[in-house]
Coordinates of C-alpha atoms (C1' of nucleotides) in Angstrom, one line a residue:
Chain A
M1 CA 44.6 35.5 112.9
V2 CA 44.7 31.9 113.6
E3 CA 47.3 30.5 116.2
Q4 CA 47.0 27.3 116.9
A5 CA 50.7 26.1 117.2
H6 CA 51.3 22.1 117.6
N7 CA 54.5 20.4 117.7
V8 CA 55.4 19.2 114.3
E9 CA 57.6 16.2 114.7
H10 CA 55.2 13.3 113.5
L11 CA 54.9 15.0 110.1
L12 CA 58.2 14.6 108.8
P13 CA 56.9 12.2 106.2
N14 CA 55.2 15.1 104.9
F15 CA 58.6 17.4 104.2
P16 CA 60.7 15.9 101.6
F17 CA 63.1 18.8 101.9
F18 CA 64.0 17.1 105.0
A19 CA 64.9 13.7 103.3
G20 CA 68.3 12.5 103.6
L21 CA 69.7 15.0 106.1
P22 CA 71.3 13.7 109.3
K23 CA 68.6 12.5 112.2
E24 CA 70.0 15.1 114.8
D25 CA 70.1 17.9 112.5
V26 CA 66.3 17.4 111.3
E27 CA 65.3 16.5 115.2
T28 CA 66.8 20.2 115.9
I29 CA 65.0 21.8 113.3
L30 CA 61.9 20.1 113.8
K31 CA 61.7 20.7 117.6
T32 CA 62.0 24.2 117.1
G33 CA 59.3 24.3 114.5
R34 CA 55.3 24.9 114.9
L35 CA 52.1 23.9 112.9
R36 CA 50.2 26.7 111.9
Q37 CA 46.7 27.6 110.0
Y38 CA 45.9 30.1 107.9
K39 CA 42.6 31.1 106.6
K40 CA 42.1 32.0 103.4
N41 CA 43.4 35.5 102.2
E42 CA 45.4 35.7 105.7
H43 CA 49.0 37.1 105.0
L44 CA 52.1 34.9 106.1
Y45 CA 54.1 38.2 105.6
H46 CA 54.2 41.1 103.9
E47 CA 57.2 42.7 101.8
G48 CA 59.6 44.9 103.6
D49 CA 59.1 42.9 107.0
K50 CA 61.8 40.8 108.8
S51 CA 62.3 37.5 107.0
D52 CA 63.2 35.5 110.2
R53 CA 60.8 32.0 109.0
F54 CA 61.2 29.5 106.9
F55 CA 58.0 27.9 105.8
I56 CA 56.8 24.3 104.4
I57 CA 53.4 23.7 103.1
R58 CA 51.8 20.7 104.9
K59 CA 48.2 21.6 103.0
G60 CA 47.2 24.5 101.0
W61 CA 48.1 27.2 98.4
I62 CA 50.0 30.3 99.0
R63 CA 51.0 32.9 96.7
I64 CA 54.2 34.8 96.5
Y65 CA 53.6 38.2 95.1
R66 CA 54.7 41.6 95.2
G67 CA 53.0 45.2 94.2
N68 CA 54.4 48.4 93.0
A69 CA 52.8 52.0 93.6
D70 CA 50.0 52.0 91.4
G71 CA 48.8 49.2 93.2
E72 CA 49.5 46.4 90.4
E73 CA 50.8 43.3 91.8
S74 CA 53.1 41.1 90.0
I75 CA 52.6 37.2 91.2
A76 CA 56.3 35.6 91.6
D77 CA 54.7 32.0 92.6
I78 CA 52.0 30.0 93.9
L79 CA 53.2 27.0 95.8
S80 CA 51.4 23.9 97.5
D81 CA 52.1 20.7 99.7
G82 CA 55.4 20.1 100.3
D83 CA 57.0 23.2 98.5
V84 CA 59.1 25.3 100.7
F85 CA 60.1 29.1 100.7
G86 CA 61.3 31.8 102.9
T87 CA 64.6 30.5 102.0
R88 CA 66.5 33.8 102.2
A89 CA 65.6 33.6 106.3
A90 CA 67.7 30.3 106.3
L91 CA 70.7 31.5 104.3
P92 CA 73.1 34.4 105.0
G93 CA 72.7 37.7 104.0
K94 CA 69.8 40.9 104.1
K95 CA 67.0 39.5 106.3
I96 CA 64.0 41.7 104.6
N97 CA 61.3 40.1 102.8
T98 CA 61.2 41.0 99.0
F99 CA 57.4 39.7 98.3
S100 CA 54.2 39.1 100.7
A101 CA 53.0 35.9 101.4
Q102 CA 49.3 35.1 101.2
A103 CA 47.0 32.1 101.9
I104 CA 44.9 31.4 98.6
E105 CA 43.2 28.5 100.2
D106 CA 42.9 27.7 104.1
S107 CA 46.1 26.4 104.6
S108 CA 48.3 24.3 107.3
I109 CA 51.9 25.7 107.6
A110 CA 55.0 24.4 109.4
E111 CA 57.0 27.3 110.3
F112 CA 60.8 27.6 111.4
P113 CA 63.1 30.1 112.7
G114 CA 65.7 30.8 109.9
S115 CA 68.0 31.4 112.7
V116 CA 67.9 27.8 113.6
L117 CA 68.1 26.7 109.7
R118 CA 71.0 28.7 109.3
E119 CA 72.9 27.7 112.3
R120 CA 72.2 24.1 111.3
A121 CA 73.4 24.9 107.6
E122 CA 76.5 26.4 109.0
A123 CA 77.1 22.7 110.6
C124 CA 75.7 20.6 108.0
P125 CA 76.8 20.9 104.5
I126 CA 73.9 18.6 103.5
L127 CA 71.4 20.8 104.7
M128 CA 73.1 23.8 103.4
H129 CA 73.2 21.6 99.7
R130 CA 69.6 21.5 99.9
L131 CA 68.7 25.0 100.5
V132 CA 71.2 26.1 97.9
T133 CA 69.5 23.1 95.4
H134 CA 66.1 25.0 96.4
V135 CA 67.7 28.4 95.4
L136 CA 69.1 27.1 92.0
E137 CA 65.8 25.3 91.2
T138 CA 63.6 28.5 91.9
M139 CA 65.9 30.4 89.9
D140 CA 65.7 28.2 86.9
K141 CA 62.0 28.3 87.6
L142 CA 62.1 32.2 87.2
Q143 CA 64.4 31.8 83.8
I144 CA 62.0 29.8 82.0
E145 CA 58.8 32.2 83.1
N146 CA 61.3 34.9 81.8
E147 CA 61.1 33.0 78.4
H148 CA 58.0 32.4 78.2
M149 CA 56.8 35.8 78.6
Y150 CA 58.8 36.8 76.1
L151 CA 58.8 33.7 73.3
M152 CA 55.3 31.9 74.0
S153 CA 51.8 33.1 73.2
T154 CA 49.1 33.3 76.3
S155 CA 47.3 30.2 75.2
Q156 CA 50.7 28.6 74.9
R157 CA 51.6 29.7 78.8
V158 CA 48.0 28.2 79.9
A159 CA 48.8 25.2 78.2
C160 CA 52.4 24.8 79.8
L161 CA 50.3 25.5 83.3
F162 CA 47.7 23.0 82.4
L163 CA 50.7 20.2 81.8
R164 CA 52.2 21.1 84.6
L165 CA 49.5 20.7 86.6
S166 CA 48.8 17.5 85.5
A167 CA 52.2 16.3 85.2
H168 CA 51.4 13.5 88.2
M169 CA 48.7 12.0 85.7
L170 CA 49.4 8.9 83.8
G171 CA 47.8 8.0 80.2
T172 CA 47.7 9.8 77.3
G173 CA 44.9 12.3 78.5
G174 CA 42.5 12.9 81.4
T175 CA 40.5 15.5 83.8
F176 CA 41.5 17.4 86.8
T177 CA 40.8 19.8 88.8
F178 CA 41.8 23.4 88.8
P179 CA 43.2 24.1 92.4
Y180 CA 42.6 27.7 92.6
D181 CA 40.9 30.9 91.0
K182 CA 41.5 31.5 87.4
A183 CA 42.3 35.3 88.1
L184 CA 45.4 33.8 90.1
A185 CA 45.9 31.9 87.4
A186 CA 46.3 34.7 84.9
A187 CA 48.1 36.7 86.7
H188 CA 50.7 34.4 87.7
L189 CA 51.1 33.7 84.1
G190 CA 51.4 37.3 83.3
M191 CA 48.0 38.2 81.5
K192 CA 44.9 39.4 82.0
R193 CA 41.6 37.7 83.3
E194 CA 39.8 38.2 80.0
T195 CA 42.7 37.1 78.1
F196 CA 43.1 33.9 80.1
S197 CA 39.8 33.1 79.5
R198 CA 39.7 33.8 75.6
A199 CA 42.7 31.2 75.6
L200 CA 40.5 28.5 77.2
F201 CA 38.8 28.9 74.1
R202 CA 41.3 29.0 71.3
L203 CA 42.6 25.6 73.4
A204 CA 39.1 24.0 72.8
S205 CA 40.4 23.2 69.3
L206 CA 43.6 20.9 70.9
G207 CA 40.7 19.2 73.1
V208 CA 40.9 21.3 75.9
G209 CA 37.3 21.4 78.0
V210 CA 36.7 23.6 80.7
S211 CA 33.8 23.6 83.0
G212 CA 34.0 25.2 85.8
Y213 CA 36.8 23.9 87.9
E214 CA 37.3 20.9 85.9
I215 CA 39.8 20.5 83.0
T216 CA 39.7 17.7 80.5
I217 CA 42.6 17.3 78.5
D218 CA 42.1 14.7 75.3
S219 CA 45.8 14.5 74.9
F220 CA 48.8 15.4 76.7
G221 CA 50.8 14.7 73.8
T222 CA 48.7 17.4 71.2
L223 CA 48.7 19.9 74.1
S224 CA 52.8 19.6 74.6
E225 CA 53.2 19.8 70.8
H226 CA 51.3 23.2 71.3
C227 CA 53.4 24.6 73.8
C228 CA 56.4 22.3 75.0
T229 CA 58.1 21.8 71.5
H230 CA 58.6 25.1 71.5
C231 CA 60.1 25.7 75.0
S232 CA 63.9 25.2 76.0
L233 CA 63.1 22.8 78.5
F234 CA 61.4 20.7 76.4
S235 CA 63.3 17.7 77.2
T236 CA 63.7 17.8 80.8
C237 CA 60.1 19.1 81.8
K238 CA 58.0 17.0 83.8
G239 CA 55.0 18.5 82.5
A240 CA 56.0 17.8 78.8
R241 CA 54.7 14.5 77.2
A242 CA 56.0 13.4 73.8
A243 CA 53.2 13.1 71.2
Q244 CA 52.6 9.9 70.0
N245 CA 54.4 9.7 66.7
G246 CA 55.6 13.2 67.0
A247 CA 59.1 14.6 68.5
E248 CA 60.9 12.2 71.0
K249 CA 61.7 13.7 74.2
K250 CA 65.7 13.2 74.8
A251 CA 66.2 11.2 78.0
A252 CA 65.1 13.5 81.0
A253 CA 67.0 14.8 83.9
P254 CA 65.1 15.6 86.9
A255 CA 62.2 18.2 86.4
L256 CA 62.4 21.8 87.1
Y257 CA 59.0 22.1 87.5
M258 CA 57.1 20.3 89.9
Q259 CA 53.6 20.4 90.9
P260 CA 52.4 17.9 93.3
Chain B
M1 CA 89.9 29.7 69.7
V2 CA 92.7 32.1 72.0
E3 CA 94.2 29.9 74.4
Q4 CA 96.7 32.7 76.1
A5 CA 96.5 31.3 79.6
H6 CA 98.2 34.0 82.6
N7 CA 98.5 33.6 86.0
V8 CA 95.6 35.7 87.5
E9 CA 96.8 36.4 91.0
H10 CA 97.8 39.9 90.4
L11 CA 94.7 40.8 89.3
L12 CA 92.6 40.4 92.9
P13 CA 91.9 43.9 92.7
N14 CA 89.6 43.8 89.7
F15 CA 87.8 41.1 91.8
P16 CA 85.6 42.5 94.2
F17 CA 84.2 39.2 94.3
F18 CA 87.2 38.1 96.3
A19 CA 87.3 41.1 98.9
G20 CA 87.0 40.3 102.4
L21 CA 87.8 36.7 102.3
P22 CA 90.3 35.1 104.1
K23 CA 94.0 35.4 102.5
E24 CA 94.7 31.8 102.2
D25 CA 91.6 30.7 100.4
V26 CA 91.8 33.7 97.9
E27 CA 95.2 32.6 97.0
T28 CA 94.4 29.3 96.5
I29 CA 91.7 29.9 94.2
L30 CA 93.6 32.6 92.8
K31 CA 96.4 30.0 91.9
T32 CA 94.1 27.7 90.3
G33 CA 92.8 30.8 87.8
R34 CA 93.7 31.8 84.4
L35 CA 93.0 34.4 82.4
R36 CA 91.7 33.8 78.7
Q37 CA 91.1 36.2 76.0
Y38 CA 87.3 35.8 73.8
K39 CA 87.1 37.3 70.4
K40 CA 83.8 38.8 69.8
N41 CA 81.4 36.2 69.4
E42 CA 83.2 33.2 70.6
H43 CA 81.5 31.1 73.2
L44 CA 82.9 30.5 76.5
Y45 CA 80.4 27.4 76.8
H46 CA 77.6 25.9 75.1
E47 CA 74.2 25.0 77.0
G48 CA 73.8 21.4 77.7
D49 CA 77.9 21.3 78.6
K50 CA 79.5 20.4 81.6
S51 CA 79.4 23.5 83.9
D52 CA 83.1 22.7 85.6
R53 CA 84.3 26.5 85.6
F54 CA 83.6 29.6 87.1
F55 CA 83.8 33.3 85.8
I56 CA 84.9 36.5 86.7
I57 CA 84.8 39.2 83.5
R58 CA 88.4 41.0 84.1
K59 CA 87.1 43.5 81.0
G60 CA 84.6 42.9 78.4
W61 CA 80.8 41.9 77.6
I62 CA 79.1 38.4 77.9
R63 CA 75.7 37.6 77.0
I64 CA 74.2 34.7 79.2
Y65 CA 71.4 33.2 76.6
R66 CA 69.2 30.1 75.7
G67 CA 67.8 29.1 72.2
N68 CA 64.6 26.6 72.2
A69 CA 63.6 24.4 69.2
D70 CA 62.5 27.2 67.1
G71 CA 65.8 28.9 66.7
E72 CA 64.6 31.8 69.1
E73 CA 66.3 32.9 71.6
S74 CA 65.9 34.7 75.1
I75 CA 68.7 36.7 76.8
A76 CA 69.0 36.0 80.6
D77 CA 71.8 38.4 80.9
I78 CA 74.4 40.7 79.9
L79 CA 77.0 41.1 81.9
S80 CA 80.4 43.0 82.3
D81 CA 83.5 43.8 84.4
G82 CA 83.7 42.3 87.7
D83 CA 80.8 40.4 87.1
V84 CA 80.8 36.9 88.2
F85 CA 79.1 33.7 86.7
G86 CA 79.4 29.8 86.3
T87 CA 78.3 29.7 89.9
R88 CA 76.6 26.6 89.4
A89 CA 80.2 25.0 88.6
A90 CA 81.1 26.4 92.3
L91 CA 77.8 25.0 94.0
P92 CA 76.6 21.7 94.9
G93 CA 74.2 20.0 92.6
K94 CA 73.5 19.4 88.7
K95 CA 76.8 20.6 86.6
I96 CA 75.4 20.9 83.5
N97 CA 74.9 24.5 81.7
T98 CA 71.3 25.2 81.2
F99 CA 72.6 28.5 79.3
S100 CA 75.7 29.4 76.8
A101 CA 77.9 31.9 77.3
Q102 CA 79.4 34.5 74.5
A103 CA 81.6 37.1 74.2
I104 CA 79.5 40.0 72.7
E105 CA 83.1 41.9 72.5
D106 CA 86.7 40.8 73.1
S107 CA 87.2 40.4 76.2
S108 CA 89.3 39.0 79.2
I109 CA 88.0 36.5 81.3
A110 CA 89.5 34.9 84.6
E111 CA 88.3 31.2 84.7
F112 CA 88.7 29.0 87.5
P113 CA 88.1 25.0 88.2
G114 CA 84.8 24.9 89.8
S115 CA 85.8 22.3 91.8
V116 CA 88.4 24.5 93.6
L117 CA 85.7 26.7 94.3
R118 CA 83.4 24.2 95.7
E119 CA 86.0 22.4 98.0
R120 CA 86.9 25.9 99.4
A121 CA 83.6 26.6 99.9
E122 CA 82.9 23.8 101.9
A123 CA 85.5 25.3 104.6
C124 CA 85.2 28.6 104.2
P125 CA 81.7 30.0 105.3
I126 CA 82.2 33.8 104.2
L127 CA 83.2 32.2 100.6
M128 CA 79.9 29.9 100.8
H129 CA 77.9 33.2 101.8
R130 CA 79.8 35.0 99.2
L131 CA 78.1 32.4 96.3
V132 CA 75.0 32.5 98.1
T133 CA 74.6 35.9 98.2
H134 CA 75.4 36.3 94.6
V135 CA 72.9 33.8 93.6
L136 CA 70.1 35.5 95.8
E137 CA 71.1 38.9 93.9
T138 CA 70.9 37.3 90.7
M139 CA 67.4 35.8 91.4
D140 CA 66.1 39.4 92.5
K141 CA 67.2 40.5 89.3
L142 CA 65.2 37.9 87.4
Q143 CA 62.2 38.8 89.5
I144 CA 62.6 42.4 88.7
E145 CA 62.6 41.4 85.1
N146 CA 59.6 39.2 85.4
E147 CA 57.8 42.2 86.9
H148 CA 58.7 44.6 84.3
M149 CA 58.1 42.4 81.2
Y150 CA 53.9 42.4 82.6
L151 CA 53.8 45.6 84.3
M152 CA 56.0 48.1 82.3
S153 CA 55.7 48.9 78.4
T154 CA 58.9 49.0 76.5
S155 CA 59.9 52.8 76.6
Q156 CA 59.3 52.3 80.8
R157 CA 62.0 49.0 80.3
V158 CA 64.3 51.0 77.6
A159 CA 64.3 53.9 80.1
C160 CA 65.1 51.7 83.3
L161 CA 68.1 50.2 81.4
F162 CA 69.3 53.3 80.6
L163 CA 68.9 54.8 84.0
R164 CA 71.0 51.5 85.1
L165 CA 73.6 52.0 82.5
S166 CA 73.9 55.8 83.9
A167 CA 73.8 54.6 87.7
H168 CA 77.5 55.9 88.3
M169 CA 76.9 59.1 86.8
L170 CA 76.7 62.1 88.9
G171 CA 74.5 65.4 88.2
T172 CA 71.1 65.9 87.2
G173 CA 71.6 64.4 83.6
G174 CA 74.6 63.4 81.4
T175 CA 75.8 61.5 78.2
F176 CA 77.1 58.1 78.1
T177 CA 78.1 55.5 75.5
F178 CA 75.7 52.5 75.0
P179 CA 78.1 49.6 75.7
Y180 CA 76.6 47.2 73.0
D181 CA 74.3 46.4 70.1
K182 CA 70.9 47.6 70.4
A183 CA 69.4 44.7 69.0
L184 CA 70.7 42.8 71.9
A185 CA 69.9 45.1 74.2
A186 CA 66.4 45.0 73.0
A187 CA 66.2 41.2 73.2
H188 CA 67.3 41.2 76.6
L189 CA 64.6 43.4 77.4
G190 CA 62.1 41.1 75.6
M191 CA 61.2 43.0 72.8
K192 CA 62.5 43.4 68.8
R193 CA 65.0 45.6 67.5
E194 CA 62.4 47.4 66.0
T195 CA 60.1 48.3 69.1
F196 CA 63.3 49.3 70.8
S197 CA 63.9 51.6 68.0
R198 CA 60.7 53.1 68.2
A199 CA 60.7 53.1 72.3
L200 CA 63.9 55.6 72.1
F201 CA 61.9 58.0 69.4
R202 CA 59.2 58.0 72.5
L203 CA 61.9 59.0 75.0
A204 CA 62.6 61.4 72.8
S205 CA 59.9 63.7 74.3
L206 CA 61.2 62.8 78.0
G207 CA 64.7 64.4 77.7
V208 CA 66.5 61.3 75.6
G209 CA 68.8 61.9 72.8
V210 CA 70.4 59.2 71.3
S211 CA 73.2 59.5 68.5
G212 CA 74.3 56.3 67.4
Y213 CA 76.0 55.3 70.6
E214 CA 75.8 58.1 72.5
I215 CA 72.7 58.2 75.1
T216 CA 71.6 62.1 76.1
I217 CA 69.7 61.9 79.4
D218 CA 68.4 65.6 80.2
S219 CA 67.5 64.8 83.3
F220 CA 67.8 61.6 85.3
G221 CA 64.8 62.5 87.4
T222 CA 62.3 62.9 85.1
L223 CA 63.0 59.5 83.0
S224 CA 62.6 57.8 87.1
E225 CA 59.6 59.2 87.0
H226 CA 58.4 57.6 83.8
C227 CA 59.8 54.0 84.7
C228 CA 60.7 53.7 88.5
T229 CA 58.2 55.1 90.4
H230 CA 55.9 52.5 88.6
C231 CA 58.5 49.4 89.4
S232 CA 58.6 47.7 92.9
L233 CA 62.3 48.1 93.1
F234 CA 62.1 52.1 93.4
S235 CA 63.3 52.7 96.6
T236 CA 66.4 50.5 96.4
C237 CA 67.2 50.5 92.9
K238 CA 70.8 52.5 92.0
G239 CA 69.2 53.4 88.5
A240 CA 65.8 55.3 90.3
R241 CA 66.6 58.8 91.1
A242 CA 64.8 61.2 93.0
A243 CA 63.1 64.0 90.6
Q244 CA 63.5 67.2 91.7
N245 CA 60.5 67.8 93.6
G246 CA 58.6 64.5 93.0
A247 CA 58.3 61.7 94.6
E248 CA 60.9 60.8 97.6
K249 CA 62.8 57.9 97.9
K250 CA 63.1 55.9 100.6
A251 CA 66.4 55.2 102.3
A252 CA 67.6 53.0 99.9
A253 CA 69.2 49.7 101.0
P254 CA 72.2 48.1 98.6
A255 CA 70.6 47.9 95.1
L256 CA 70.1 44.7 93.0
Y257 CA 70.9 46.4 89.6
M258 CA 74.2 47.3 89.8
Q259 CA 76.1 48.1 86.4
P260 CA 80.0 49.2 86.2
Chain C
dC1 C1' 15.5 37.7 97.0
dG2 C1' 19.6 40.6 96.4
dA3 C1' 24.3 41.3 96.8
dG4 C1' 28.7 39.5 96.1
dT5 C1' 32.3 37.0 93.8
dG6 C1' 34.3 34.8 89.8
dG7 C1' 33.6 34.0 85.3
dT8 C1' 32.7 35.0 80.3
dT9 C1' 31.7 37.8 76.1
dG10 C1' 31.6 41.9 72.9
dA11 C1' 33.4 45.9 70.9
dA12 C1' 37.0 49.1 70.9
dG13 C1' 41.9 50.3 70.7
dA14 C1' 46.7 50.3 71.9
dG15 C1' 50.9 48.6 71.7
dT16 C1' 54.1 45.1 69.4
dG17 C1' 55.6 41.6 65.8
dT18 C1' 56.0 41.5 61.4
dC19 C1' 57.8 41.9 56.6
dA20 C1' 59.8 45.0 53.2
dA21 C1' 62.4 48.5 52.3
dA22 C1' 65.7 52.5 52.6
dC23 C1' 69.4 54.3 55.5
dA24 C1' 74.0 55.0 58.0
dG25 C1' 78.5 53.9 59.3
dT26 C1' 82.4 50.7 58.6
dG27 C1' 85.9 47.9 56.3
dT28 C1' 87.5 45.4 51.8
dG29 C1' 89.2 45.5 47.7
dG30 C1' 90.1 47.4 43.3
Chain D
dC1 C1' 90.1 57.2 46.4
dC2 C1' 86.2 54.8 45.0
dA3 C1' 82.9 51.3 44.5
dC4 C1' 81.2 47.8 47.1
dA5 C1' 79.5 44.6 50.4
dC6 C1' 78.1 43.8 55.1
dT7 C1' 76.1 45.1 59.5
dG8 C1' 73.8 47.5 62.3
dT9 C1' 69.4 50.6 63.0
dT10 C1' 65.3 53.4 61.4
dT11 C1' 60.9 53.8 59.0
dG12 C1' 56.8 52.7 57.3
dA13 C1' 52.4 49.7 56.0
dC14 C1' 50.3 46.4 57.9
dA15 C1' 48.1 42.2 61.1
dC16 C1' 47.9 40.8 65.3
dT17 C1' 47.6 40.0 69.9
dC18 C1' 46.2 41.6 74.0
dT19 C1' 44.2 45.1 77.2
dT20 C1' 40.5 48.1 78.4
dC21 C1' 36.0 48.8 79.3
dA22 C1' 31.5 47.4 79.8
dA23 C1' 28.1 44.5 80.1
dC24 C1' 25.8 40.2 81.3
dC25 C1' 26.1 35.4 83.5
dA26 C1' 26.3 31.9 86.6
dC27 C1' 26.9 30.5 91.6
dT28 C1' 27.3 31.4 96.4
dC29 C1' 25.7 33.4 100.3
dG30 C1' 23.6 36.0 103.4

DNA sequence: CGAGTGGTTGAAGAGTGTCAAACAGTGTGG
DNA sequence: CCACACTGTTTGACACTCTTCAACCACTCG
């Protein structure tokens, strides 16, 4: 358990979550926060624990997951820089974690007492709105995952993940580094390691090259056509790109799926 | 389009959602509401529409769904008496429906302008809490559905549905009427009609009898053992029942899955 | 160098989806 | 009252996807 506490006030620029909130509220919250380092595989909390902290990831990767009695796990989310979790602690209602949170890389996390957020949100509608919006976006993400599990094949889901992970990239193709274990990605997408591996093989014919953690995509458009055009989010997803002369994307609203 | 508008104030007892809220707020809201009848298959709204109404089901069944470009649909939820939807209209943020809502039976629905809810919620923390709690519960439900899709077989998912639909029943077994089409249930559980039908056949060996819309369950405990003991919600789900001498349920917190 | 971890590959099998056909229940019109 | 169409459901045969289990490979770390 690494316990390096730091003042977090100087980190504001890293926390888009607080952007646009009243200065006093942000300062009050930041003052009560602390920065903490978690080693790879270390847990931030376990399911069933009291949910009393609100988290912002400064740097690193965190998985949110839950296990059943058979020891099987389902991964609810994999989060990274700038992402926020533990919203339940900052909102009214039951204060028990329904999930566990674990660092999958050495991570630097800002933690805030839920009570402070809750109290400030009571007084500051903009903060409350920010929290509510975050929950609604998380819900949208979940609903899309449900849809994907039912309507899309494994290779389509893998392609979708790649497109979202490369959403920030310009141009029509390129190479990026896969940020965590493939087994983990597989679990998050609701499939086995082996199936993930075989899905990669099938994606090769669509111009996806894999060498270790390096993923090369010849054409985002081609890949989008393989998965995004079969997804109800097509027009609004940041990961989806129009093919050169394929389907036109309608004017896009803010994306639900945003990866750093 | 049936357009019978009624005053809804006398219906308060049907709306547990408003229970415990300040009288003035409830009255303000109820005054702006109207009761409307929808025929079977009629739509309340379509995805992409402006989301400006908040709904409470007085009587009936509503499905919340979304379609992709291939014409395939994924069903997000199937709701009934006392259930609430359109929460997005009552909360800050984007006001576009991400789903369609359709009556699957003749239904009686109370509708409220989202703006009124939003305005009252701004002033009344209890109402805001109620709305937030509802969203969080919906999210919990979604997360469980994701888990089920990944970790449970089709017959386990069907068993889970039956146990939730019969959660209100006393005793160790009994008969109830399935409230909507099996094809619809199948789609909501993420499987095809045929698979649903075959899952029923397999459940027969666990004491589940089906005759048309009549479902007979010999032992809730036996059925729970088949599905609930493999679900991470086991200890808190209203549908799960302890087997006679099987696994003990821990002290249960309020259930996520509540059917009328 | 051997153990450990993460990833790939192969063969076999269970579980679902697909397509087609048959069936049951309902309502309609003659 | 029956014939008919219509809808929802079940069943069968078959193809296909994904999982399972096992072995193997690549890489890292002691």
